[in-house]
Coordinates of N, CA, C and O in Angstrom, one line a residue:
X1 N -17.2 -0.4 2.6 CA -18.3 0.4 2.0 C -19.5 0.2 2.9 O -19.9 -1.0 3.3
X2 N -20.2 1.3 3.2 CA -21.5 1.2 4.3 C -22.5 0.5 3.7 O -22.2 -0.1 2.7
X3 N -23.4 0.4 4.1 CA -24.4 -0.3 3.7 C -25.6 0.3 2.8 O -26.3 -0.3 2.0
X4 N -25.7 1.7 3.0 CA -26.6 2.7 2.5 C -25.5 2.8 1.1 O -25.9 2.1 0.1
X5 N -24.4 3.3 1.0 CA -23.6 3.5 0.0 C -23.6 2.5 -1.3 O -23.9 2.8 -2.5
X6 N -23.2 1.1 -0.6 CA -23.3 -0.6 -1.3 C -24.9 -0.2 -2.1 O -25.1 -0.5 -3.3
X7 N -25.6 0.4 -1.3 CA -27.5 -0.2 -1.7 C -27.2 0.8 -3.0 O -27.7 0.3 -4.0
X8 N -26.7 1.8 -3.3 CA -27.1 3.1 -3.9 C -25.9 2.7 -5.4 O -26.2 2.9 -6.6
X9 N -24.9 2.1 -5.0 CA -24.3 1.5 -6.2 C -24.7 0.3 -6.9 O -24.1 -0.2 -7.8
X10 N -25.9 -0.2 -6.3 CA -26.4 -1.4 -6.9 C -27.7 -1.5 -7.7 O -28.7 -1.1 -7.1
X11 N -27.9 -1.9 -9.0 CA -28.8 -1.9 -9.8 C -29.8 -3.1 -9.4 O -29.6 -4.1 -8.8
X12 N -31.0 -2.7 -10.2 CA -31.7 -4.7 -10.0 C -32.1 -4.6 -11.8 O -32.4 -3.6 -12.4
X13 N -31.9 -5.8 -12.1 CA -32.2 -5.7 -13.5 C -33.0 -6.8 -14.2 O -32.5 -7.9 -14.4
X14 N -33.9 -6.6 -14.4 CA -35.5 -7.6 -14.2 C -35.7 -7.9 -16.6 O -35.4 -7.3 -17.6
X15 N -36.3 -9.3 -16.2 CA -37.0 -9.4 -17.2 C -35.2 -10.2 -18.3 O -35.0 -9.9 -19.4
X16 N -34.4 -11.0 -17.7 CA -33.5 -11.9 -17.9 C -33.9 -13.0 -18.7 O -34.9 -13.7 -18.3
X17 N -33.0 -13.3 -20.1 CA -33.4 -14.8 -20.7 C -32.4 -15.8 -19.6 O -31.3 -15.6 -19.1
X18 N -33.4 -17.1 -19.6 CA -32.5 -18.1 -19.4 C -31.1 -18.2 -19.7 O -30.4 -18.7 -18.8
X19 N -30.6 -17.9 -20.6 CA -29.3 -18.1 -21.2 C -28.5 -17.3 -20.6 O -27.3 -17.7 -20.5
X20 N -29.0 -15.8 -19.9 CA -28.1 -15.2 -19.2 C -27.4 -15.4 -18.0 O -28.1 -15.2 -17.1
X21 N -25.9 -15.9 -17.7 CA -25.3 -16.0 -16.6 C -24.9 -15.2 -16.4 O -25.1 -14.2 -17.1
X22 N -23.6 -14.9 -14.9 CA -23.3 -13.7 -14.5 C -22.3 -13.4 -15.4 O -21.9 -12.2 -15.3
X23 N -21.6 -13.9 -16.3 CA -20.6 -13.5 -16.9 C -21.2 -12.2 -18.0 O -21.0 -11.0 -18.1
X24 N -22.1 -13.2 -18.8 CA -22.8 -12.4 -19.6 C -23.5 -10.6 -19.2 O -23.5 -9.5 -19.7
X25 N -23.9 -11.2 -18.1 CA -24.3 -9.9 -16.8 C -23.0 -8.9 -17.1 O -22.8 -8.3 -18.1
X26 N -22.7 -8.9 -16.6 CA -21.1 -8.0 -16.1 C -20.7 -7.8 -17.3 O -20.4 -6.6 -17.4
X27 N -20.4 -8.4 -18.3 CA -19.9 -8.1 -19.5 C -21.0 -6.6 -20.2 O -20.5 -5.6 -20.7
X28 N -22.5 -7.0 -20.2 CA -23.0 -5.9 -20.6 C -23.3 -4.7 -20.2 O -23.9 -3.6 -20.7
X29 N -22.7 -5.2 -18.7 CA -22.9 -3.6 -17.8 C -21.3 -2.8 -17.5 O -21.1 -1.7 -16.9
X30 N -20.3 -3.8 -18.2 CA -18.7 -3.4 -17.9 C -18.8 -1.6 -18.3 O -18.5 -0.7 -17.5
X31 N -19.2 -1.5 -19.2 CA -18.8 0.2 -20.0 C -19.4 1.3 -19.1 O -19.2 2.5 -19.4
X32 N -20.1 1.0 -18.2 CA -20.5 2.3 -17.4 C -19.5 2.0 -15.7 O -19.6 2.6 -14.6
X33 N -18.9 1.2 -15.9 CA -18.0 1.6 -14.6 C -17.5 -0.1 -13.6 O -18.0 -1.3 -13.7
X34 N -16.4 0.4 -12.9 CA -16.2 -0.7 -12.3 C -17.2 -1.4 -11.7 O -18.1 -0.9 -11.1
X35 N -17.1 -3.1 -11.9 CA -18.0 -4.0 -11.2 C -17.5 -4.7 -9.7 O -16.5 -5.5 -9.4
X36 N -18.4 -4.3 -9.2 CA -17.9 -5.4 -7.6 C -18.4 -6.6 -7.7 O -17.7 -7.5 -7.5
X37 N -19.6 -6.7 -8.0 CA -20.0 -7.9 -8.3 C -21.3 -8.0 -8.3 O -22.0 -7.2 -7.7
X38 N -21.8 -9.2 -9.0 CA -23.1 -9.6 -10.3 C -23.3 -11.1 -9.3 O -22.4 -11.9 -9.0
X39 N -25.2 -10.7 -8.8 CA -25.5 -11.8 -8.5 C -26.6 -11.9 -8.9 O -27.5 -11.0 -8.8
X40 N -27.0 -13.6 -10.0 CA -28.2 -14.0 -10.0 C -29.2 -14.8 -9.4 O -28.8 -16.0 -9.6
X41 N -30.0 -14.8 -8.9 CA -30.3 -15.4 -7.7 C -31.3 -16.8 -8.5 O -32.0 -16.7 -9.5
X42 N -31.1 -18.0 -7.6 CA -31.3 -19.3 -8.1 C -32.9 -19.6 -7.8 O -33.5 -19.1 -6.9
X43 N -33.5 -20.3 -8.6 CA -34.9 -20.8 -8.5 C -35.1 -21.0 -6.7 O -34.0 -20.9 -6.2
X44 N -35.6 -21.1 -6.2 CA -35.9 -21.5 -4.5 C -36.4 -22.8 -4.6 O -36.1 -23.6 -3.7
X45 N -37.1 -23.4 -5.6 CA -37.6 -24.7 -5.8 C -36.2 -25.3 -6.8 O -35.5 -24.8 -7.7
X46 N -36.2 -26.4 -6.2 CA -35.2 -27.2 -6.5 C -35.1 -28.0 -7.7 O -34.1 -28.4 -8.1
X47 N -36.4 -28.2 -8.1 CA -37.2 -28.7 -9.1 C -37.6 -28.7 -10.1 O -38.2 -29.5 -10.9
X48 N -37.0 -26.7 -10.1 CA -37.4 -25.6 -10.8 C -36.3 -26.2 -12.3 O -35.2 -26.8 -12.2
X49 N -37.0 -25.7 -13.4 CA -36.3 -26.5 -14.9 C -35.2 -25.0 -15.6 O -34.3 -24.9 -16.4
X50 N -35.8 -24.1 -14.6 CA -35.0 -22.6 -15.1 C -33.9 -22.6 -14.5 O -33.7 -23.2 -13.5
X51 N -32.9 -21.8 -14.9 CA -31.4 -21.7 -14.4 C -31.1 -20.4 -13.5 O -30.1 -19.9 -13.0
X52 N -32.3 -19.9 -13.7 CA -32.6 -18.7 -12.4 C -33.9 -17.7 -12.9 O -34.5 -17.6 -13.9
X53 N -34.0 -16.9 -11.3 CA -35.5 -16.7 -11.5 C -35.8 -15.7 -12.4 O -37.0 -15.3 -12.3
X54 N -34.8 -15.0 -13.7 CA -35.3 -13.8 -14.1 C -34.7 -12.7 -13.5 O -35.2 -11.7 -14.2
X55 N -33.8 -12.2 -12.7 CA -33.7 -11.0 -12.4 C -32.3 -11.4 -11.9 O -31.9 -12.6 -11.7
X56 N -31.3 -10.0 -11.7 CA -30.3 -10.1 -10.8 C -29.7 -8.5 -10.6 O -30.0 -7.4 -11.0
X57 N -28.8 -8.8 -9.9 CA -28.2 -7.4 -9.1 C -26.8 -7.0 -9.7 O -26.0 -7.9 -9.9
X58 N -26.6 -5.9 -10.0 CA -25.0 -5.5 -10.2 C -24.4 -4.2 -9.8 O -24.5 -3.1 -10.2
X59 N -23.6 -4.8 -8.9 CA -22.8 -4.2 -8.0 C -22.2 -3.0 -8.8 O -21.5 -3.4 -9.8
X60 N -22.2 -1.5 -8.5 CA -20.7 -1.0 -8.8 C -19.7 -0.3 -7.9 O -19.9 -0.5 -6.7
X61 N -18.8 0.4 -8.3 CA -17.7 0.4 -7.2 C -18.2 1.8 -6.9 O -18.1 2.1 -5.7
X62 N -18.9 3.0 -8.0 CA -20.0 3.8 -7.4 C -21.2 4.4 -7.7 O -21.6 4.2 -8.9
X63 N -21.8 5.0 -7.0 CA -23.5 5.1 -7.4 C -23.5 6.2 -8.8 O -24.5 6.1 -9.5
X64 N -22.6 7.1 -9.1 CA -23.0 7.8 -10.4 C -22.5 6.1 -11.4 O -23.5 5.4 -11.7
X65 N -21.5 5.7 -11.7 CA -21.9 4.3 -12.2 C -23.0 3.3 -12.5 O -23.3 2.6 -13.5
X66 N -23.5 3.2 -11.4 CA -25.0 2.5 -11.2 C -26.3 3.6 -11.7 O -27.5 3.3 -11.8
X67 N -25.8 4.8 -11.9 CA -27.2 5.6 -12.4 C -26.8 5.6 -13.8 O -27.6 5.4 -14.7
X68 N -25.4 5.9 -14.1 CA -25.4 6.0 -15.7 C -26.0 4.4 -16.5 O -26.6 4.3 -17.5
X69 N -25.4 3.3 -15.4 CA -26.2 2.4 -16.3 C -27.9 2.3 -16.0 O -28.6 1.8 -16.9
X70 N -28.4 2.7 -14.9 CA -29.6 2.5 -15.2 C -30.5 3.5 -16.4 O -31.6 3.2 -16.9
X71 N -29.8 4.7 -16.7 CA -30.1 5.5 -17.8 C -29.6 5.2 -19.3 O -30.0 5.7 -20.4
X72 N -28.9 4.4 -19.1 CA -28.3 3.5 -20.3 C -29.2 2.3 -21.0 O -29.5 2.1 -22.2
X73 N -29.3 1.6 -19.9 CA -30.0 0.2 -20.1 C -31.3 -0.4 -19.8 O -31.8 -1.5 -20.0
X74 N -31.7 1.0 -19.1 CA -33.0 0.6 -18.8 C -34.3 0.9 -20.2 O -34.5 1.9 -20.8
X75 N -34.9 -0.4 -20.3 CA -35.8 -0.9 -21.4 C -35.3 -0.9 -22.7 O -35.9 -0.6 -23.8
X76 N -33.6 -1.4 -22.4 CA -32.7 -1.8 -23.4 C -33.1 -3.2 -23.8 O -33.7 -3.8 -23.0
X77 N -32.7 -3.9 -25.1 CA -32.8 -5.2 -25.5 C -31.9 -5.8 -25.0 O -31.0 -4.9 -24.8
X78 N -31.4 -7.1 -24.6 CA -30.7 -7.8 -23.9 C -30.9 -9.6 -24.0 O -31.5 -10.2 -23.1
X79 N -30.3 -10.1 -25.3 CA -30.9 -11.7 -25.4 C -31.7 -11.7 -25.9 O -32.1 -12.8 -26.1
X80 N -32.6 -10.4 -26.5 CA -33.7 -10.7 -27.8 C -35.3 -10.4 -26.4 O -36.5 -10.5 -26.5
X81 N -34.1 -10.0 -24.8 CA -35.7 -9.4 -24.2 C -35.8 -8.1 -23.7 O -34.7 -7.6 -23.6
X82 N -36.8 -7.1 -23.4 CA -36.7 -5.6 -23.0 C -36.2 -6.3 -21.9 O -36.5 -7.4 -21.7
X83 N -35.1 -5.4 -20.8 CA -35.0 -5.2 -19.5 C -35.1 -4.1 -18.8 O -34.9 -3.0 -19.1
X84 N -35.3 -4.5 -17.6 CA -36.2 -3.6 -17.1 C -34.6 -3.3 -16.1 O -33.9 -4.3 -15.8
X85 N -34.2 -2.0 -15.5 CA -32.4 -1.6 -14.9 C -33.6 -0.7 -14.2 O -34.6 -0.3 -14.8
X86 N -33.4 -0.4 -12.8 CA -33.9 0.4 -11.8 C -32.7 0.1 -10.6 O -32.0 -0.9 -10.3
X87 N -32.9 1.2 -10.0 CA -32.2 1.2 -7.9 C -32.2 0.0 -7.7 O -33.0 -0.6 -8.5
X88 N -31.7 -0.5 -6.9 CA -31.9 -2.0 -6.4 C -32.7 -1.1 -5.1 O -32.7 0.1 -5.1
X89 N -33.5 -2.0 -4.0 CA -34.4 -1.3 -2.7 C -33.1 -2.4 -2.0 O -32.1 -3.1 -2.2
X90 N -34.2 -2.0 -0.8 CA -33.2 -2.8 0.6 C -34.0 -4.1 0.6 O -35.2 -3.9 0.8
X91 N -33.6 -5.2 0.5 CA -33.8 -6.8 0.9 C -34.7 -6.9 2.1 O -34.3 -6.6 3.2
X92 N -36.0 -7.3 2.0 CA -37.4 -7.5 2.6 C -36.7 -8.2 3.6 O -35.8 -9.0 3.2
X93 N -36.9 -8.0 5.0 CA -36.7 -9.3 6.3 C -37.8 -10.1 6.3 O -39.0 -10.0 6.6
X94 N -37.1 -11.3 5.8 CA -37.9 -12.6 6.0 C -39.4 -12.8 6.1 O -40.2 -13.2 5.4
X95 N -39.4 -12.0 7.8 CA -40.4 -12.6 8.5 C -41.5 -11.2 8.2 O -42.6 -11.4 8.9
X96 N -41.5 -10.0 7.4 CA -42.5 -9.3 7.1 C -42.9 -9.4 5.2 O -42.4 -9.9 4.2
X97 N -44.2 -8.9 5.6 CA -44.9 -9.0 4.1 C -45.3 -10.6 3.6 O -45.1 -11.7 4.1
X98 N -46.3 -10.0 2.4 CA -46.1 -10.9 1.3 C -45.0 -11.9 1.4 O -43.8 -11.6 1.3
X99 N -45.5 -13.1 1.5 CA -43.7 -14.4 1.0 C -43.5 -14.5 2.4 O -42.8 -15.5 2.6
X100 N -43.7 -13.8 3.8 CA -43.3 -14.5 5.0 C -43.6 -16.0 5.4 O -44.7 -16.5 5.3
X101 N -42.6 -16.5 5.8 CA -42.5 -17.5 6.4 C -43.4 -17.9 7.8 O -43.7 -19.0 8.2
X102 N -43.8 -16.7 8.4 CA -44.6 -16.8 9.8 C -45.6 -16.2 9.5 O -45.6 -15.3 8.6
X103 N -46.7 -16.8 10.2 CA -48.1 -16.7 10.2 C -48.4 -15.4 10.8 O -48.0 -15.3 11.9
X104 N -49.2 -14.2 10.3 CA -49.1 -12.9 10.8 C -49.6 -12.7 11.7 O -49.2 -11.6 12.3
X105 N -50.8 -13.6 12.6 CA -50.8 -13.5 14.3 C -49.7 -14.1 15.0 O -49.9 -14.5 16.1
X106 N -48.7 -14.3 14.6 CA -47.2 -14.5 15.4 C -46.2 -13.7 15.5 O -45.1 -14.0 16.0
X107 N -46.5 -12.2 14.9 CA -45.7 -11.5 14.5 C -46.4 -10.4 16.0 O -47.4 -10.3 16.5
X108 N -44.8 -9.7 16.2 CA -45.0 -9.1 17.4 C -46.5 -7.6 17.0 O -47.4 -7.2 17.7
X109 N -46.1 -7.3 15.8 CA -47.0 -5.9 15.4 C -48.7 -6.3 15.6 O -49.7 -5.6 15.8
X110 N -48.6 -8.1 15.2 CA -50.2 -8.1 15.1 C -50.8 -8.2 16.4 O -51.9 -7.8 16.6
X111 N -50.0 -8.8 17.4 CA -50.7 -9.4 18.6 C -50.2 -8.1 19.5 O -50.9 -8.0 20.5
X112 N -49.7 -7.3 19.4 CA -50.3 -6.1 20.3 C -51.1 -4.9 19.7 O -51.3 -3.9 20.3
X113 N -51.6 -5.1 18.4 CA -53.0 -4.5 17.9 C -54.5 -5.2 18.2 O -55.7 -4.8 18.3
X114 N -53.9 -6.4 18.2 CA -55.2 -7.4 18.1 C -55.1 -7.7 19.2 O -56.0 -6.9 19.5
X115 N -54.8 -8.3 20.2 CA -54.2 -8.7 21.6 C -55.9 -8.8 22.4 O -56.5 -8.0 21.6
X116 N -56.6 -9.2 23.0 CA -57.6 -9.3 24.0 C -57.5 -9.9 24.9 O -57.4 -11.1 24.7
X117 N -57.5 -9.5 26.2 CA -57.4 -9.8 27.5 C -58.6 -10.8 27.9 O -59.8 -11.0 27.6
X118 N -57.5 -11.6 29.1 CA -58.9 -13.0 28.9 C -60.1 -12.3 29.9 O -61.2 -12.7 29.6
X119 N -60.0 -11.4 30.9 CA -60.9 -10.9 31.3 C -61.9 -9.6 30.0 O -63.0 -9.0 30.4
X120 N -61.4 -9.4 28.9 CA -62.6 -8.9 28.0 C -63.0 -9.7 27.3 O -63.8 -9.4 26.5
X121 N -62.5 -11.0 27.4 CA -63.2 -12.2 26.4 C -64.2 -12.9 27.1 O -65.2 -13.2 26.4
X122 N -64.1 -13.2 28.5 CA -65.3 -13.3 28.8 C -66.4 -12.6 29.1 O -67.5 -13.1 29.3
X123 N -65.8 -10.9 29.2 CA -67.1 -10.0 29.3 C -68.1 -10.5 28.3 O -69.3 -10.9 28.5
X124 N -67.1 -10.5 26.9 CA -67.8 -10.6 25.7 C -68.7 -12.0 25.5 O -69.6 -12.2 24.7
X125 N -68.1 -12.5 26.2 CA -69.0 -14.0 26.1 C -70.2 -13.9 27.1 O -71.3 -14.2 26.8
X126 N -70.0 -13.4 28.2 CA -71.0 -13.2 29.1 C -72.0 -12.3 28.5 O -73.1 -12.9 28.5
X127 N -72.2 -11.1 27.9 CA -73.0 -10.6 26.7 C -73.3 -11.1 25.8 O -74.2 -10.5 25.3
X128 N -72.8 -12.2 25.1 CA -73.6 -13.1 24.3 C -74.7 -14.2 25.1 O -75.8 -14.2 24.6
X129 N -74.6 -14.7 25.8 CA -75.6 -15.2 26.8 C -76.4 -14.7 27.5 O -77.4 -15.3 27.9
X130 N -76.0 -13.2 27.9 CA -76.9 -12.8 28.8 C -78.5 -12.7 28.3 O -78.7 -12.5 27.1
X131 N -79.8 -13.1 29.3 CA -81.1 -13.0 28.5 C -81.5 -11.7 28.0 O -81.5 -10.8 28.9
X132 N -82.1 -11.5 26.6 CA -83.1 -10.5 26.0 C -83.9 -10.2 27.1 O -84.5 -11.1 27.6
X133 N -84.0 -8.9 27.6 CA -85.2 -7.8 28.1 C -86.4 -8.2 27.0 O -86.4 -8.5 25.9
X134 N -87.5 -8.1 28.1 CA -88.9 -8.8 27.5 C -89.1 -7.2 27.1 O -90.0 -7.0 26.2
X135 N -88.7 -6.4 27.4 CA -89.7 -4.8 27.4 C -88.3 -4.4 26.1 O -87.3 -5.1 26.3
X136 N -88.3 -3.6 25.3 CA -87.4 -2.7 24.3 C -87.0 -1.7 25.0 O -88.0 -1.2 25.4
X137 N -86.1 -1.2 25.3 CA -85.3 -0.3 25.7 C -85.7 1.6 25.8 O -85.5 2.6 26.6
X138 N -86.8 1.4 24.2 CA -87.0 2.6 24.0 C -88.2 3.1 24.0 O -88.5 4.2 23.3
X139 N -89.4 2.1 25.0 CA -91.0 1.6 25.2 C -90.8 2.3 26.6 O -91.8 2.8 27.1
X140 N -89.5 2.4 27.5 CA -90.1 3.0 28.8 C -89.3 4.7 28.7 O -88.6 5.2 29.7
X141 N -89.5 5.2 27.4 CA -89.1 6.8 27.1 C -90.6 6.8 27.4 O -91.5 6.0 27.0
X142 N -90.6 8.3 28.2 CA -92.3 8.9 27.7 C -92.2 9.4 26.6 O -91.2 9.2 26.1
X143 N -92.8 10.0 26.0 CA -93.5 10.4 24.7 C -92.7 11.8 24.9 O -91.7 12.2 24.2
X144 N -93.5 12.5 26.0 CA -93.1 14.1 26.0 C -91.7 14.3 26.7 O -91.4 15.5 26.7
X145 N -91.0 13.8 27.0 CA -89.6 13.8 27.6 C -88.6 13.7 26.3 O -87.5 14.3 26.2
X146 N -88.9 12.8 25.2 CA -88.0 12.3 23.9 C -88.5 13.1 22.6 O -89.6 13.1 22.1
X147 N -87.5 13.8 22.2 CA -88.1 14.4 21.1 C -88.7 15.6 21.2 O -89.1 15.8 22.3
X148 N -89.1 16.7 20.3 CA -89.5 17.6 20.3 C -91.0 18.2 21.0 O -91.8 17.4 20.7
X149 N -91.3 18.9 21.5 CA -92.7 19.7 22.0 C -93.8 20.0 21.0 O -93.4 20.9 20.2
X150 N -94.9 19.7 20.7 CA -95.7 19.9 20.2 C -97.2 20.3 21.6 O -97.8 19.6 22.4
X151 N -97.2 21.7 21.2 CA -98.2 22.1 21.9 C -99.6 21.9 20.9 O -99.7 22.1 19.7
X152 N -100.9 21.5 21.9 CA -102.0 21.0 21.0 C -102.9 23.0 20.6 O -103.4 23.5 21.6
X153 N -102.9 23.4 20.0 CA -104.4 24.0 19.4 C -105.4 23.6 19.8 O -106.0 22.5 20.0
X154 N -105.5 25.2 20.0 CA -107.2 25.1 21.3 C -108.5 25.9 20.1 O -109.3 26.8 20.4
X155 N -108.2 25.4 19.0 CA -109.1 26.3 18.0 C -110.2 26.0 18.3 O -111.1 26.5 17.8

């Protein structure tokens, strides 16, 4: 099964009691079509007192299956909570977004937007030092060269 196809038979289904394991999973999504398979994904903290984070995935064998149950079950009761049945999306790579692992000036997209050449970094430093002009820039305009014509009245 391709990968686009797999993504299109798969539900995500949010807003899980504690108490629900995968068996339970699969058992309440069995009537709308074959299951490939139910995963619920484990706390990340090891520490963690929950038996998983709230949410999980269920596979079917095809996507009109995975839509009849999301029109079935979605903001259905389940363990005494609403749940929430939508598309599953495609799985975030690691190293983008929110929750990355790497620092976003290490990421190739930032350092060639942001990028400065050590020859414009010290232009820019050499313009911060350079000394203030004693005279204002806009004291050696004449008068009649800047700005509009006013001829004097000879009344």
């Amino acid at each position: 099964m391709s990968e686009a196809s797999r993504l299109r038979s798969t539900v995500y289904v949010g807003g899980l009691d504690n108490a629900v394991n995968e068996k339970l999973l699969a058992d309440a999504f069995l009537p709308f079509g074959e299951i490939v398979d139910v995963t619920i994904p484990k706390p990340e903290l090891l520490s963690s007192q929950d038996s998983h984070r709230g949410f999980g995935y269920v596979e079917f064998e095809g996507a009109g299956d995975a839509k009849e149950a999301i029109d079935n079950m979605d903001q259905s009761e389940f363990f005494g909570r609403v749940i929430k049945v939508a598309p599953a999306k495609p799985q975030k790579d690691s190293n983008e977004g929110l929750g990355s692992k790497t620092a976003i000036w290490e990421t190739e997209g930032w350092i060639a937007q942001y990028a400065v050449s050590e020859e414009d970094r010290l232009a820019a430093q050499e313009a911060q030092h350079a000394p203030i002009p004693s005279e204002a820039p806009t004291q050696s305009i004449d008068s009649d060269v800047a700005g509009p014509r006013f001829q004097e009245s000879t009344r």
